[in-house]
């Protein structure tokens, strides 16, 4: 919506969403908002009066049941039809839920929206022992915040290391050590079997020998793209709503942006689906430009970040399929980078408290040049000089 206004779009914009809140940023939910350092209003992308313009209509708490492509309208759950000339699907994603005995007990939480965090914070008042299911970004961010609030924290993870899907063993080991130094207990290579308790959870049963005491559980085992609306409308869906480089779906009048989309990426030569703020914002800008008559393509180096304690992890690129790792700097200094190569070409960089490496690595990844590993490891050589 903001990008349409910047492009001087002069038509009417109708914003429809299921939640009761105006559009807001999600990354702080597992960080400063969970810690009680931000009020909900500080999460808003735009102040409420931005939406007071006569050509903007906001429909909150309004689930959409279907898209009628023939009549060019969406149908709400209440049966109302809202017409469109151009439709943008920004349906996002939802948490992957745990299906084990006791999963419906009180005290078992997920974290995806403002209301989720409000419920967790309310339960934390009386909780002493907290169990986190999943050692990915969200799980570790939540573990860090809750530990700093003074609670006992245990993290249960099926894999044999933390953040195993996205970082190298060296980075996993570094983060595990940082968390353990602050008193967090890890149960790795451990399968969740059940949540125990009568009406409320009081323990977590795993494949380990003993149940883990738990007054509160937060599950962070990934997300699922919300593609059902697109699929039921007959749009192509393949691990996300299929879009082209203009963020247009297989219907010329419908665009899609964000976590819910599968888009082509020229740098990696394949389709990808990204769960990142950067991707959602840049796809939104691309869609808005094309709606306004410009011809703009989206193909950028993906990037992500995670804040845990005083450690800022900034990730550029996608490390999937790497065959070599180069460590730049000393992990003991708590400021270093892990560079991932495939066939001698840099494909990703994990920068821990190393913002310069993060920024400069993006151009180097986009250049797709073969670079000697020893030059990447040399901290006396800036990455920008290797482009």
PDB file of C-alpha atoms in Angstrom, residues 9 72 83-88 252-255 291:
ATOM      1  CA  UNK A   9      -1.246   5.275  -7.701  1.00  0.00           C
ATOM      2  CA  UNK A  72     -12.891 -10.265 -10.200  1.00  0.00           C
ATOM      3  CA  UNK A  83     -14.507  -6.199  -6.230  1.00  0.00           C
ATOM      4  CA  UNK A  84     -10.993  -5.677  -7.579  1.00  0.00           C
ATOM      5  CA  UNK A  85      -9.289  -4.643 -10.797  1.00  0.00           C
ATOM      6  CA  UNK A  86      -5.950  -5.906  -9.475  1.00  0.00           C
ATOM      7  CA  UNK A  87      -5.562  -8.251  -6.518  1.00  0.00           C
ATOM      8  CA  UNK A  88      -2.436  -8.677  -4.391  1.00  0.00           C
ATOM      9  CA  UNK A 252      -2.390 -11.395 -15.029  1.00  0.00           C
ATOM     10  CA  UNK A 253      -4.701  -9.517 -12.673  1.00  0.00           C
ATOM     11  CA  UNK A 254      -3.350 -11.144  -9.501  1.00  0.00           C
ATOM     12  CA  UNK A 255       0.008 -10.563  -7.829  1.00  0.00           C
ATOM     13  CA  UNK A 291       0.788  -2.381 -11.091  1.00  0.00           C
TER      14      UNK A 291
END
